[in-house]
């Protein structure tokens, strides 16, 4: 499913002002796809767990991309609502 979403996201024409957010969204989905792709490499005997380390690394990368995407979304929300951007603004629930 992540791969399908990534293809749909790649097909969207993005205004230049949204390039950075689009890039982080694409990275996030790409890392999730990669994490899923290593899971079938689990050995039948269960002894070699290196695939789990790879999966963990991809999920860490996905987390960083998601965090950056969330920060950009918060800045956009703050700008659109006229709220101050900052730690207190990020702590408030958006309800949306």
XYZ file of C-alpha atoms in Angstrom, residues 8-53:
46
model
C 0.171 8.501 -6.501
C 2.153 11.173 -4.659
C 4.819 11.155 -7.376
C 2.167 11.770 -10.029
C 0.894 14.944 -8.355
C 2.080 18.240 -9.791
C 3.346 20.242 -6.856
C 3.709 24.016 -6.741
C 7.273 25.118 -6.055
C 6.263 26.404 -2.620
C 5.329 22.836 -1.605
C 8.396 21.072 -3.002
C 10.007 20.570 0.388
C 6.906 19.031 1.961
C 6.407 16.837 -1.090
C 10.001 15.668 -0.861
C 9.614 14.678 2.800
C 6.337 12.890 2.045
C 8.043 10.951 -0.750
C 10.981 10.098 1.532
C 8.659 8.955 4.318
C 6.753 6.654 1.990
C 9.972 5.391 0.387
C 11.451 4.410 3.742
C 8.225 2.648 4.720
C 8.298 0.721 1.438
C 11.916 -0.268 2.074
C 11.120 -1.403 5.624
C 8.335 -3.617 4.320
C 10.544 -5.038 1.583
C 13.146 -6.385 4.018
C 10.627 -8.307 6.123
C 10.223 -11.179 3.633
C 13.989 -11.753 3.994
C 13.445 -13.350 7.395
C 15.229 -16.706 7.416
C 13.156 -19.824 7.914
C 15.210 -20.921 10.909
C 14.862 -17.512 12.622
C 18.527 -17.348 13.548
C 19.728 -14.454 11.404
C 17.983 -11.306 12.550
C 19.933 -8.826 10.424
C 16.763 -8.152 8.439
C 15.259 -6.707 11.639
C 18.157 -4.273 11.976
